[in-house]
C-alpha cells in the first residue's frame, strides 16, 4: 500500500506527500482511504491516508540532437509489474532515441590553405558567424539528410566552394570552405 499525508486541500481534490518521498497530486476523495480503512467523503490537512489510485507515468527522455521515439503514451503500473524483480531493484525502461541533428566540422581556407578566421558563414540563411570546428545543426524534416546552402561574407574573397553541403543526422560532416 502507498501511504502518506494530506499536504493540501482544494476544490475537493487532495495533494498527498507519500512516505517514499513521491507525491500524488489532485486525488479525489474516492481515490483515498484512512489508514484505519474508513473512507470519509472528505479529508483534513496532515491526515494519514492510503492512496488507492494506480500509478500513471509519462516517460520523457532528452538528449541534445535527438528525439524520443518510444514510450510516448502514458503508462500505468500495478504492483504485479514489480513483483518479479529482485528486492529493491528498479524497473528499467529502455527509451529509443532518434538523431534529428548532425554536426558540421567547418573550416575556411584560401587557395594556399591558410585559415581565414574573419569570414562569416551562413547555412540556409542562418548566420553561423565566424564559428569554426564542430557545430551542431538541427535538421528540418525530423532527421532526414538535409542539403543546405552555404553562403559566406569575406571582404576581398569569393567563394570557390562548396555552395551546398549534405548534413546527416547523427554524423559529423566536414565542410572545408575554399575562398579566392
XYZ file of N, CA, C and O in Angstrom:
720
model
N 0.840 -1.190 0.000
C 0.000 0.000 0.000
C 0.871 1.234 0.000
O 1.940 1.248 0.586
N 0.370 2.252 -0.653
C 1.100 3.520 -0.695
C 0.442 4.470 0.293
O -0.702 4.865 0.119
N 1.179 4.814 1.334
C 0.634 5.671 2.392
C 1.342 7.008 2.394
O 2.470 7.147 1.927
N 0.635 7.993 2.950
C 1.212 9.317 3.032
C 0.337 10.253 3.840
O -0.596 9.829 4.522
N 0.639 11.548 3.715
C -0.030 12.579 4.492
C -0.625 13.621 3.560
O 0.039 14.063 2.611
N -1.878 14.020 3.832
C -2.526 15.080 3.057
C -1.738 16.369 3.289
O -1.537 16.789 4.420
N -1.280 17.002 2.194
C -0.495 18.242 2.301
C -1.284 19.475 1.891
O -0.987 20.570 2.336
N -2.275 19.321 1.009
C -3.102 20.473 0.655
C -4.473 19.989 0.209
O -4.633 18.882 -0.284
N -5.448 20.884 0.417
C -6.837 20.578 0.084
C -7.353 21.723 -0.765
O -7.128 22.892 -0.462
N -8.058 21.391 -1.849
C -8.634 22.440 -2.685
C -9.641 21.877 -3.655
O -9.351 20.905 -4.344
N -10.815 22.447 -3.718
C -11.859 22.059 -4.670
C -12.099 20.554 -4.686
O -12.133 19.935 -5.739
N -12.226 19.951 -3.508
C -12.481 18.519 -3.375
C -11.359 17.644 -3.927
O -11.575 16.476 -4.240
N -10.171 18.203 -4.070
C -9.003 17.435 -4.506
C -7.908 17.575 -3.461
O -7.797 18.612 -2.799
N -7.084 16.537 -3.344
C -6.093 16.473 -2.281
C -4.724 16.160 -2.863
O -4.596 15.304 -3.734
N -3.701 16.850 -2.355
C -2.314 16.532 -2.688
C -1.745 15.743 -1.521
O -1.863 16.161 -0.358
N -1.114 14.602 -1.844
C -0.616 13.705 -0.807
C 0.895 13.563 -0.955
O 1.399 13.236 -2.037
N 1.626 13.797 0.162
C 3.065 13.532 0.214
C 3.214 12.088 0.681
O 2.860 11.755 1.809
N 3.711 11.237 -0.215
C 3.828 9.818 0.113
C 5.068 9.549 0.954
O 6.059 10.289 0.900
N 5.005 8.467 1.708
C 6.101 8.112 2.605
C 7.400 7.800 1.865
O 8.480 7.913 2.437
N 7.288 7.415 0.590
C 8.502 7.098 -0.177
C 9.163 8.343 -0.763
O 10.134 8.262 -1.500
N 8.617 9.538 -0.468
C 9.192 10.794 -0.955
C 8.528 11.324 -2.214
O 8.785 12.448 -2.623
N 7.680 10.528 -2.857
C 6.976 10.995 -4.052
C 5.681 11.691 -3.655
O 5.372 11.810 -2.462
N 4.934 12.149 -4.641
C 3.669 12.842 -4.400
C 2.590 12.288 -5.310
O 2.880 11.827 -6.419
N 1.372 12.327 -4.853
C 0.201 12.105 -5.699
C -0.612 13.393 -5.618
O -1.021 13.804 -4.533
N -0.782 14.035 -6.758
C -1.449 15.331 -6.794
C -2.877 15.191 -7.294
O -3.187 14.327 -8.102
N -3.738 16.062 -6.806
C -5.127 16.181 -7.253
C -5.893 14.857 -7.138
O -6.548 14.423 -8.064
N -5.793 14.221 -5.978
C -6.530 12.977 -5.716
C -7.960 13.316 -5.313
O -8.197 14.206 -4.498
N -8.922 12.591 -5.848
C -10.315 12.704 -5.416
C -10.480 11.894 -4.134
O -9.699 10.971 -3.860
N -11.494 12.230 -3.333
C -11.736 11.522 -2.069
C -11.896 10.026 -2.303
O -11.453 9.209 -1.491
N -12.494 9.626 -3.435
C -12.707 8.207 -3.736
C -11.401 7.461 -3.987
O -11.369 6.231 -3.969
N -10.318 8.195 -4.256
C -9.023 7.559 -4.515
C -8.207 7.391 -3.237
O -7.076 6.917 -3.285
N -8.800 7.787 -2.097
C -8.103 7.734 -0.815
C -8.921 6.950 0.204
O -10.127 6.781 0.040
N -8.218 6.498 1.251
C -8.903 5.964 2.425
C -7.984 6.211 3.612
O -6.778 6.377 3.466
N -8.589 6.284 4.789
C -7.796 6.462 6.003
C -7.010 5.184 6.275
O -7.376 4.096 5.817
N -5.951 5.308 7.043
C -5.145 4.130 7.379
C -5.952 3.096 8.156
O -5.640 1.912 8.096
N -7.016 3.525 8.843
C -7.855 2.556 9.573
C -8.866 1.870 8.654
O -9.662 1.038 9.089
N -8.853 2.216 7.342
C -9.724 1.568 6.375
C -11.017 2.302 6.084
O -11.723 1.958 5.145
N -11.362 3.315 6.887
C -12.599 4.054 6.636
C -12.419 4.983 5.442
O -11.302 5.405 5.121
N -13.531 5.288 4.773
C -13.495 6.117 3.575
C -14.485 7.265 3.699
O -15.597 7.207 3.176
N -14.081 8.359 4.378
C -14.984 9.504 4.517
C -15.120 10.257 3.191
O -14.382 10.008 2.241
N -16.037 11.195 3.144
C -16.249 11.971 1.918
C -15.272 13.134 1.806
O -15.189 13.766 0.758
N -14.524 13.432 2.887
C -13.516 14.500 2.823
C -12.407 14.208 3.836
O -12.576 13.414 4.754
N -11.281 14.896 3.658
C -10.103 14.682 4.495
C -9.555 16.029 4.946
O -9.838 17.069 4.339
N -8.709 15.999 5.979
C -8.099 17.204 6.526
C -6.594 17.208 6.241
O -5.979 16.155 6.085
N -6.007 18.407 6.225
C -4.559 18.526 6.072
C -3.884 17.791 7.225
O -4.344 17.820 8.361
N -2.777 17.116 6.917
C -1.961 16.319 7.835
C -2.596 14.976 8.202
O -2.033 14.219 8.977
N -3.740 14.666 7.621
C -4.360 13.372 7.892
C -3.594 12.276 7.141
O -3.180 12.464 6.003
N -3.387 11.130 7.785
C -2.708 9.982 7.187
C -3.700 9.215 6.314
O -4.829 8.949 6.734
N -3.271 8.887 5.089
C -4.163 8.206 4.150
C -3.414 7.126 3.377
O -2.190 7.110 3.319
N -4.204 6.268 2.744
C -3.714 5.292 1.780
C -4.226 5.747 0.416
O -5.407 6.061 0.274
N -3.333 5.789 -0.577
C -3.722 6.189 -1.931
C -4.086 4.928 -2.704
O -3.298 3.993 -2.798
N -5.306 4.925 -3.280
C -5.806 3.753 -3.995
C -5.607 3.860 -5.505
O -5.764 2.868 -6.198
N -5.279 5.018 -6.011
C -5.175 5.182 -7.475
C -3.933 4.463 -7.999
O -2.922 4.386 -7.331
N -4.028 3.948 -9.236
C -2.852 3.311 -9.834
C -1.824 4.370 -10.216
O -2.152 5.536 -10.384
N -0.587 3.935 -10.320
C 0.474 4.845 -10.762
C 0.375 5.031 -12.267
O 0.307 4.069 -13.010
N 0.396 6.275 -12.732
C 0.492 6.564 -14.162
C 1.718 7.427 -14.378
O 1.979 8.348 -13.607
N 2.469 7.109 -15.419
C 3.707 7.825 -15.678
C 3.783 8.199 -17.151
O 3.315 7.467 -18.007
N 4.406 9.304 -17.414
C 4.789 9.660 -18.765
C 6.304 9.744 -18.738
O 6.882 10.469 -17.924
N 6.948 8.967 -19.597
C 8.405 8.940 -19.640
C 8.867 10.004 -20.625
O 8.412 10.038 -21.768
N 9.744 10.871 -20.162
C 10.312 11.890 -21.034
C 11.826 11.771 -20.987
O 12.431 11.864 -19.927
N 12.414 11.565 -22.152
C 13.865 11.462 -22.242
C 14.351 12.593 -23.133
O 13.678 12.966 -24.095
N 15.497 13.148 -22.806
C 16.028 14.208 -23.648
C 17.524 14.022 -23.833
O 18.224 13.562 -22.927
N 17.960 14.333 -25.026
C 19.369 14.272 -25.376
C 19.545 15.245 -26.539
O 18.799 15.175 -27.524
N 20.484 16.151 -26.415
C 20.693 17.147 -27.469
C 20.821 16.471 -28.827
O 21.558 15.496 -28.982
N 20.084 16.993 -29.798
C 20.164 16.495 -31.156
C 19.382 15.218 -31.411
O 19.526 14.606 -32.461
N 18.558 14.794 -30.445
C 17.777 13.566 -30.580
C 16.342 13.811 -30.136
O 16.057 14.756 -29.422
N 15.450 12.904 -30.559
C 14.082 12.944 -30.070
C 13.688 11.543 -29.629
O 14.170 10.541 -30.152
N 12.805 11.498 -28.672
C 12.307 10.244 -28.119
C 11.326 9.619 -29.107
O 10.459 10.302 -29.633
N 11.461 8.294 -29.350
C 10.568 7.640 -30.304
C 9.779 6.477 -29.700
O 8.925 5.904 -30.367
N 10.047 6.114 -28.449
C 9.261 5.075 -27.786
C 8.772 5.589 -26.440
O 9.283 6.578 -25.921
N 7.789 4.897 -25.873
C 7.207 5.255 -24.568
C 6.652 6.679 -24.580
O 6.885 7.456 -23.659
N 5.910 7.008 -25.623
C 5.342 8.344 -25.745
C 3.987 8.472 -25.065
O 3.545 9.572 -24.765
N 3.311 7.353 -24.827
C 1.995 7.360 -24.195
C 2.130 7.165 -22.689
O 3.099 6.595 -22.205
N 1.131 7.617 -21.946
C 1.097 7.417 -20.501
C 1.060 5.921 -20.197
O 0.391 5.151 -20.878
N 1.820 5.504 -19.194
C 1.866 4.096 -18.802
C 1.361 3.967 -17.367
O 1.664 4.809 -16.527
N 0.599 2.930 -17.100
C 0.101 2.667 -15.758
C 0.736 1.372 -15.261
O 0.772 0.380 -15.986
N 1.252 1.409 -14.034
C 1.896 0.239 -13.453
C 1.105 -0.246 -12.255
O 0.540 0.544 -11.510
N 1.090 -1.539 -12.072
C 0.476 -2.161 -10.897
C 1.591 -2.806 -10.084
O 2.706 -3.007 -10.579
N 1.276 -3.155 -8.842
C 2.286 -3.802 -8.006
C 2.815 -5.075 -8.645
O 3.981 -5.421 -8.491
N 1.970 -5.771 -9.401
C 2.396 -7.022 -10.034
C 3.524 -6.792 -11.047
O 4.306 -7.705 -11.317
N 3.622 -5.571 -11.617
C 4.710 -5.279 -12.556
C 6.071 -5.317 -11.871
O 7.092 -5.518 -12.522
N 6.086 -5.123 -10.566
C 7.332 -5.095 -9.815
C 7.585 -6.404 -9.070
O 8.658 -6.623 -8.541
N 6.588 -7.282 -9.037
C 6.652 -8.495 -8.225
C 7.804 -9.415 -8.618
O 8.401 -10.058 -7.761
N 8.132 -9.515 -9.886
C 9.186 -10.423 -10.324
C 10.588 -9.867 -10.192
O 11.560 -10.555 -10.472
N 10.713 -8.616 -9.760
C 12.036 -8.000 -9.634
C 12.690 -8.395 -8.322
O 12.011 -8.613 -7.317
N 14.019 -8.480 -8.302
C 14.707 -8.710 -7.022
C 14.372 -7.581 -6.043
O 14.020 -6.475 -6.461
N 14.480 -7.848 -4.780
C 14.160 -6.860 -3.746
C 14.932 -5.567 -3.992
O 16.125 -5.582 -4.251
N 14.224 -4.463 -3.937
C 14.779 -3.109 -4.097
C 15.330 -2.823 -5.487
O 15.989 -1.816 -5.693
N 15.118 -3.694 -6.462
C 15.617 -3.443 -7.814
C 14.645 -2.520 -8.539
O 13.434 -2.657 -8.407
N 15.161 -1.575 -9.306
C 14.269 -0.679 -10.047
C 13.709 -1.362 -11.283
O 14.290 -2.309 -11.813
N 12.574 -0.891 -11.731
C 12.037 -1.300 -13.017
C 12.764 -0.465 -14.061
O 12.804 0.762 -13.964
N 13.386 -1.101 -15.043
C 14.152 -0.370 -16.050
C 13.375 -0.311 -17.351
O 12.822 -1.306 -17.799
N 13.333 0.862 -17.948
C 12.699 1.072 -19.242
C 13.766 1.544 -20.212
O 14.553 2.438 -19.889
N 13.798 0.959 -21.391
C 14.711 1.432 -22.422
C 13.930 2.347 -23.343
O 12.861 1.986 -23.834
N 14.462 3.532 -23.563
C 13.808 4.526 -24.404
C 14.630 4.671 -25.674
O 15.823 4.969 -25.619
N 13.993 4.454 -26.822
C 14.678 4.612 -28.099
C 14.690 6.097 -28.476
O 13.692 6.795 -28.329
N 15.833 6.528 -28.944
C 16.004 7.908 -29.380
C 16.428 7.899 -30.849
O 17.074 6.953 -31.306
N 16.069 8.975 -31.561
C 16.414 9.108 -32.967
C 17.139 10.440 -33.162
O 16.695 11.471 -32.662
N 18.249 10.377 -33.873
C 19.012 11.605 -34.136
C 18.213 12.528 -35.051
O 17.638 12.088 -36.043
N 18.156 13.791 -34.697
C 17.499 14.803 -35.529
C 18.445 15.975 -35.795
O 18.027 17.027 -36.253
N 19.717 15.757 -35.488
C 20.725 16.791 -35.721
C 22.002 16.127 -36.209
O 22.253 14.953 -35.942
N 22.753 16.884 -36.939
C 24.064 16.447 -37.385
C 25.082 17.468 -36.928
O 24.740 18.466 -36.281
N 26.323 17.226 -37.258
C 27.396 18.137 -36.869
C 28.206 18.476 -38.119
O 28.521 17.584 -38.917
N 28.495 19.749 -38.274
C 29.409 20.178 -39.332
C 30.746 20.514 -38.710
O 30.810 21.164 -37.661
N 31.823 20.060 -39.349
C 33.184 20.420 -38.936
C 33.657 21.469 -39.938
O 34.110 21.146 -41.041
N 33.511 22.739 -39.564
C 33.708 23.854 -40.500
C 35.122 24.416 -40.437
O 35.650 24.698 -39.354
N 35.704 24.571 -41.630
C 36.954 25.312 -41.761
C 36.841 26.194 -43.001
O 36.097 25.872 -43.941
N 37.541 27.317 -42.995
C 37.526 28.242 -44.133
C 38.983 28.553 -44.477
O 39.754 28.963 -43.607
N 39.343 28.312 -45.764
C 40.732 28.487 -46.197
C 40.791 29.238 -47.518
O 39.852 29.198 -48.313
N 41.944 29.893 -47.747
C 42.164 30.500 -49.056
C 42.800 29.450 -49.966
O 43.007 28.303 -49.555
N 43.152 29.839 -51.206
C 43.659 28.856 -52.177
C 45.004 28.259 -51.771
O 45.370 27.189 -52.236
N 45.748 28.916 -50.866
C 47.020 28.375 -50.387
C 46.834 27.468 -49.168
O 47.787 26.899 -48.668
N 45.592 27.406 -48.637
C 45.339 26.572 -47.459
C 45.454 27.331 -46.144
O 45.360 26.728 -45.073
N 45.632 28.665 -46.228
C 45.717 29.471 -44.998
C 44.305 29.677 -44.437
O 43.354 29.930 -45.184
N 44.174 29.545 -43.129
C 42.869 29.713 -42.461
C 42.419 31.169 -42.548
O 43.214 32.087 -42.345
N 41.126 31.348 -42.835
C 40.531 32.689 -42.861
C 39.513 32.732 -41.725
O 38.426 32.177 -41.823
N 39.889 33.399 -40.641
C 39.049 33.397 -39.440
C 37.978 34.487 -39.447
O 37.006 34.404 -38.715
N 38.144 35.508 -40.290
C 37.192 36.623 -40.289
C 35.998 36.389 -41.206
O 35.058 37.172 -41.201
N 36.030 35.347 -41.987
C 34.938 35.044 -42.914
C 33.688 34.640 -42.132
O 33.745 33.797 -41.238
N 32.546 35.251 -42.472
C 31.278 34.865 -41.845
C 30.593 33.833 -42.714
O 30.581 33.943 -43.937
N 30.006 32.828 -42.055
C 29.385 31.712 -42.766
C 27.891 31.685 -42.450
O 27.486 31.934 -41.312
N 27.082 31.378 -43.474
C 25.641 31.164 -43.301
C 25.301 29.779 -43.827
O 25.866 29.333 -44.827
N 24.371 29.152 -43.188
C 23.870 27.858 -43.631
C 22.359 27.982 -43.774
O 21.671 28.245 -42.788
N 21.868 27.856 -44.996
C 20.440 28.051 -45.288
C 19.938 29.383 -44.758
O 18.834 29.500 -44.233
N 20.766 30.419 -44.862
C 20.376 31.751 -44.437
C 20.511 32.007 -42.943
O 20.227 33.105 -42.475
N 20.941 31.013 -42.177
C 21.130 31.173 -40.734
C 22.604 31.486 -40.473
O 23.495 30.730 -40.888
N 22.851 32.602 -39.794
C 24.220 33.039 -39.554
C 24.915 32.138 -38.533
O 24.428 31.953 -37.420
N 26.032 31.569 -38.931
C 26.908 30.846 -38.006
C 28.062 31.744 -37.584
O 28.829 31.393 -36.699
N 28.189 32.878 -38.261
C 29.228 33.838 -37.920
C 30.604 33.302 -38.239
O 30.818 32.654 -39.259
N 31.533 33.542 -37.336
C 32.922 33.115 -37.548
C 33.245 31.842 -36.769
O 34.416 31.521 -36.558
N 32.211 31.119 -36.361
C 32.436 29.845 -35.655
C 33.164 28.863 -36.572
O 32.858 28.773 -37.752
N 34.073 28.127 -35.998
C 34.784 27.088 -36.739
C 34.781 25.816 -35.889
O 34.467 25.833 -34.708
N 35.144 24.724 -36.526
C 35.188 23.456 -35.797
C 33.825 22.785 -35.810
O 33.042 22.934 -36.747
N 33.543 22.022 -34.765
C 32.326 21.217 -34.684
C 31.124 22.064 -34.273
O 31.104 22.632 -33.183
N 30.122 22.109 -35.150
C 28.925 22.908 -34.894
C 27.693 22.031 -35.115
O 27.488 21.516 -36.224
N 26.876 21.829 -34.049
C 25.658 21.022 -34.215
C 24.628 21.761 -35.070
O 24.466 22.968 -34.948
N 23.956 21.013 -35.935
C 22.968 21.574 -36.852
C 21.679 20.780 -36.711
O 21.660 19.571 -36.987
N 20.595 21.436 -36.259
C 19.293 20.768 -36.214
C 18.767 20.638 -37.631
O 18.796 21.592 -38.402
N 18.287 19.442 -37.951
C 17.847 19.173 -39.315
C 16.345 19.346 -39.461
O 15.582 18.807 -38.667
N 15.921 20.085 -40.497
C 14.485 20.140 -40.765
C 14.060 18.768 -41.291
O 14.862 18.011 -41.813
N 12.808 18.423 -41.119
C 12.335 17.151 -41.651
C 12.578 15.976 -40.731
O 12.570 14.832 -41.165
N 12.847 16.243 -39.452
C 12.922 15.161 -38.475
C 14.093 14.229 -38.608
O 13.968 13.045 -38.344
N 15.239 14.693 -39.047
C 16.415 13.841 -39.050
C 16.782 13.234 -40.384
O 17.755 12.504 -40.484
N 16.018 13.524 -41.426
C 16.392 13.027 -42.752
C 17.596 13.823 -43.245
O 17.793 14.973 -42.849
N 18.435 13.238 -44.123
C 19.567 14.012 -44.662
C 19.064 15.320 -45.258
O 18.004 15.371 -45.881
N 19.835 16.377 -45.034
C 19.412 17.704 -45.477
C 20.529 18.363 -46.283
O 21.661 18.466 -45.812
N 20.186 18.801 -47.483
C 21.137 19.534 -48.299
C 20.970 21.018 -47.994
O 19.901 21.585 -48.221
N 22.020 21.617 -47.450
C 21.962 23.013 -47.018
C 22.790 23.902 -47.944
O 23.834 23.491 -48.456
N 22.310 25.124 -48.130
C 23.012 26.128 -48.921
C 24.094 26.783 -48.053
O 23.846 27.132 -46.900
N 25.276 26.936 -48.603
C 26.398 27.563 -47.903
C 26.643 28.937 -48.515
O 26.798 29.060 -49.738
N 26.652 29.970 -47.687
C 26.976 31.332 -48.129
C 28.057 31.883 -47.209
O 28.142 31.497 -46.032
N 28.878 32.780 -47.751
C 29.944 33.393 -46.959
C 29.987 34.891 -47.222
O 29.500 35.377 -48.237
N 30.607 35.583 -46.273
C 30.882 37.002 -46.441
C 32.304 37.241 -45.950
O 32.594 37.094 -44.763
N 33.171 37.543 -46.925
C 34.574 37.802 -46.596
C 35.082 38.863 -47.559
O 35.348 38.556 -48.733
N 35.183 40.114 -47.102
C 35.644 41.183 -47.989
C 36.967 40.818 -48.667
O 37.904 40.348 -48.027
N 37.003 40.971 -49.995
C 38.211 40.678 -50.757
C 38.315 39.237 -51.211
O 39.287 38.871 -51.868
N 37.335 38.407 -50.846
C 37.363 36.994 -51.243
C 36.071 36.618 -51.951
O 35.041 37.245 -51.743
N 36.151 35.568 -52.757
C 34.971 34.992 -53.401
C 34.921 33.506 -53.066
O 35.954 32.854 -52.917
N 33.709 32.977 -52.969
C 33.519 31.564 -52.644
C 33.847 30.697 -53.851
O 33.312 30.892 -54.932
N 34.749 29.732 -53.653
C 35.050 28.742 -54.675
C 34.118 27.553 -54.470
O 33.565 26.995 -55.391
N 33.933 27.172 -53.236
C 33.028 26.058 -52.958
C 33.293 25.472 -51.587
O 34.231 25.869 -50.912
N 32.467 24.601 -51.177
C 31.231 24.196 -51.836
C 30.115 25.194 -51.544
O 30.153 25.905 -50.543
N 29.120 25.227 -52.427
C 27.979 26.114 -52.201
C 26.828 25.353 -51.539
O 25.844 25.960 -51.130
N 26.970 24.022 -51.444
C 25.960 23.194 -50.774
C 26.682 22.097 -50.002
O 27.757 21.652 -50.383
N 26.038 21.638 -48.921
C 26.574 20.535 -48.126
C 25.400 19.693 -47.634
O 24.345 20.237 -47.306
N 25.573 18.379 -47.608
C 24.527 17.491 -47.089
C 24.889 17.110 -45.661
O 25.989 16.600 -45.404
N 23.962 17.384 -44.752
C 24.153 17.094 -43.329
C 23.324 15.857 -42.999
O 22.156 15.768 -43.366
N 23.950 14.906 -42.293
C 23.294 13.654 -41.930
C 23.100 13.590 -40.421
O 24.020 13.908 -39.654
N 21.913 13.178 -40.009
C 21.610 13.059 -38.579
C 22.558 12.060 -37.921
O 22.811 10.984 -38.445
N 23.093 12.460 -36.777
C 23.953 11.568 -36.005
C 25.362 11.432 -36.534
O 26.129 10.608 -36.041
N 25.734 12.229 -37.537
C 27.066 12.118 -38.133
C 27.744 13.481 -38.185
O 27.087 14.515 -38.197
N 29.069 13.445 -38.274
C 29.851 14.665 -38.458
C 30.264 14.738 -39.923
O 30.813 13.778 -40.465
N 29.972 15.872 -40.541
C 30.291 16.094 -41.951
C 31.330 17.201 -42.046
O 31.100 18.306 -41.548
N 32.486 16.925 -42.676
C 33.466 18.002 -42.851
C 32.967 19.021 -43.878
O 32.386 18.641 -44.900
N 33.141 20.290 -43.587
C 32.798 21.363 -44.518
C 34.024 22.276 -44.652
O 34.246 23.140 -43.800
N 34.830 22.007 -45.677
C 36.022 22.817 -45.920
C 35.670 23.836 -46.991
O 35.534 23.509 -48.172
N 35.487 25.084 -46.578
C 35.083 26.160 -47.478
C 36.361 26.778 -48.073
O 37.282 27.149 -47.324
N 36.384 26.888 -49.395
C 37.535 27.469 -50.116
C 37.159 28.830 -50.674
O 36.104 28.989 -51.277
N 38.038 29.788 -50.437
C 37.843 31.155 -50.948
C 39.034 31.538 -51.807
O 40.160 31.063 -51.593
N 38.792 32.430 -52.792
C 39.896 33.001 -53.599
C 39.791 34.504 -53.561
O 38.758 35.065 -53.327
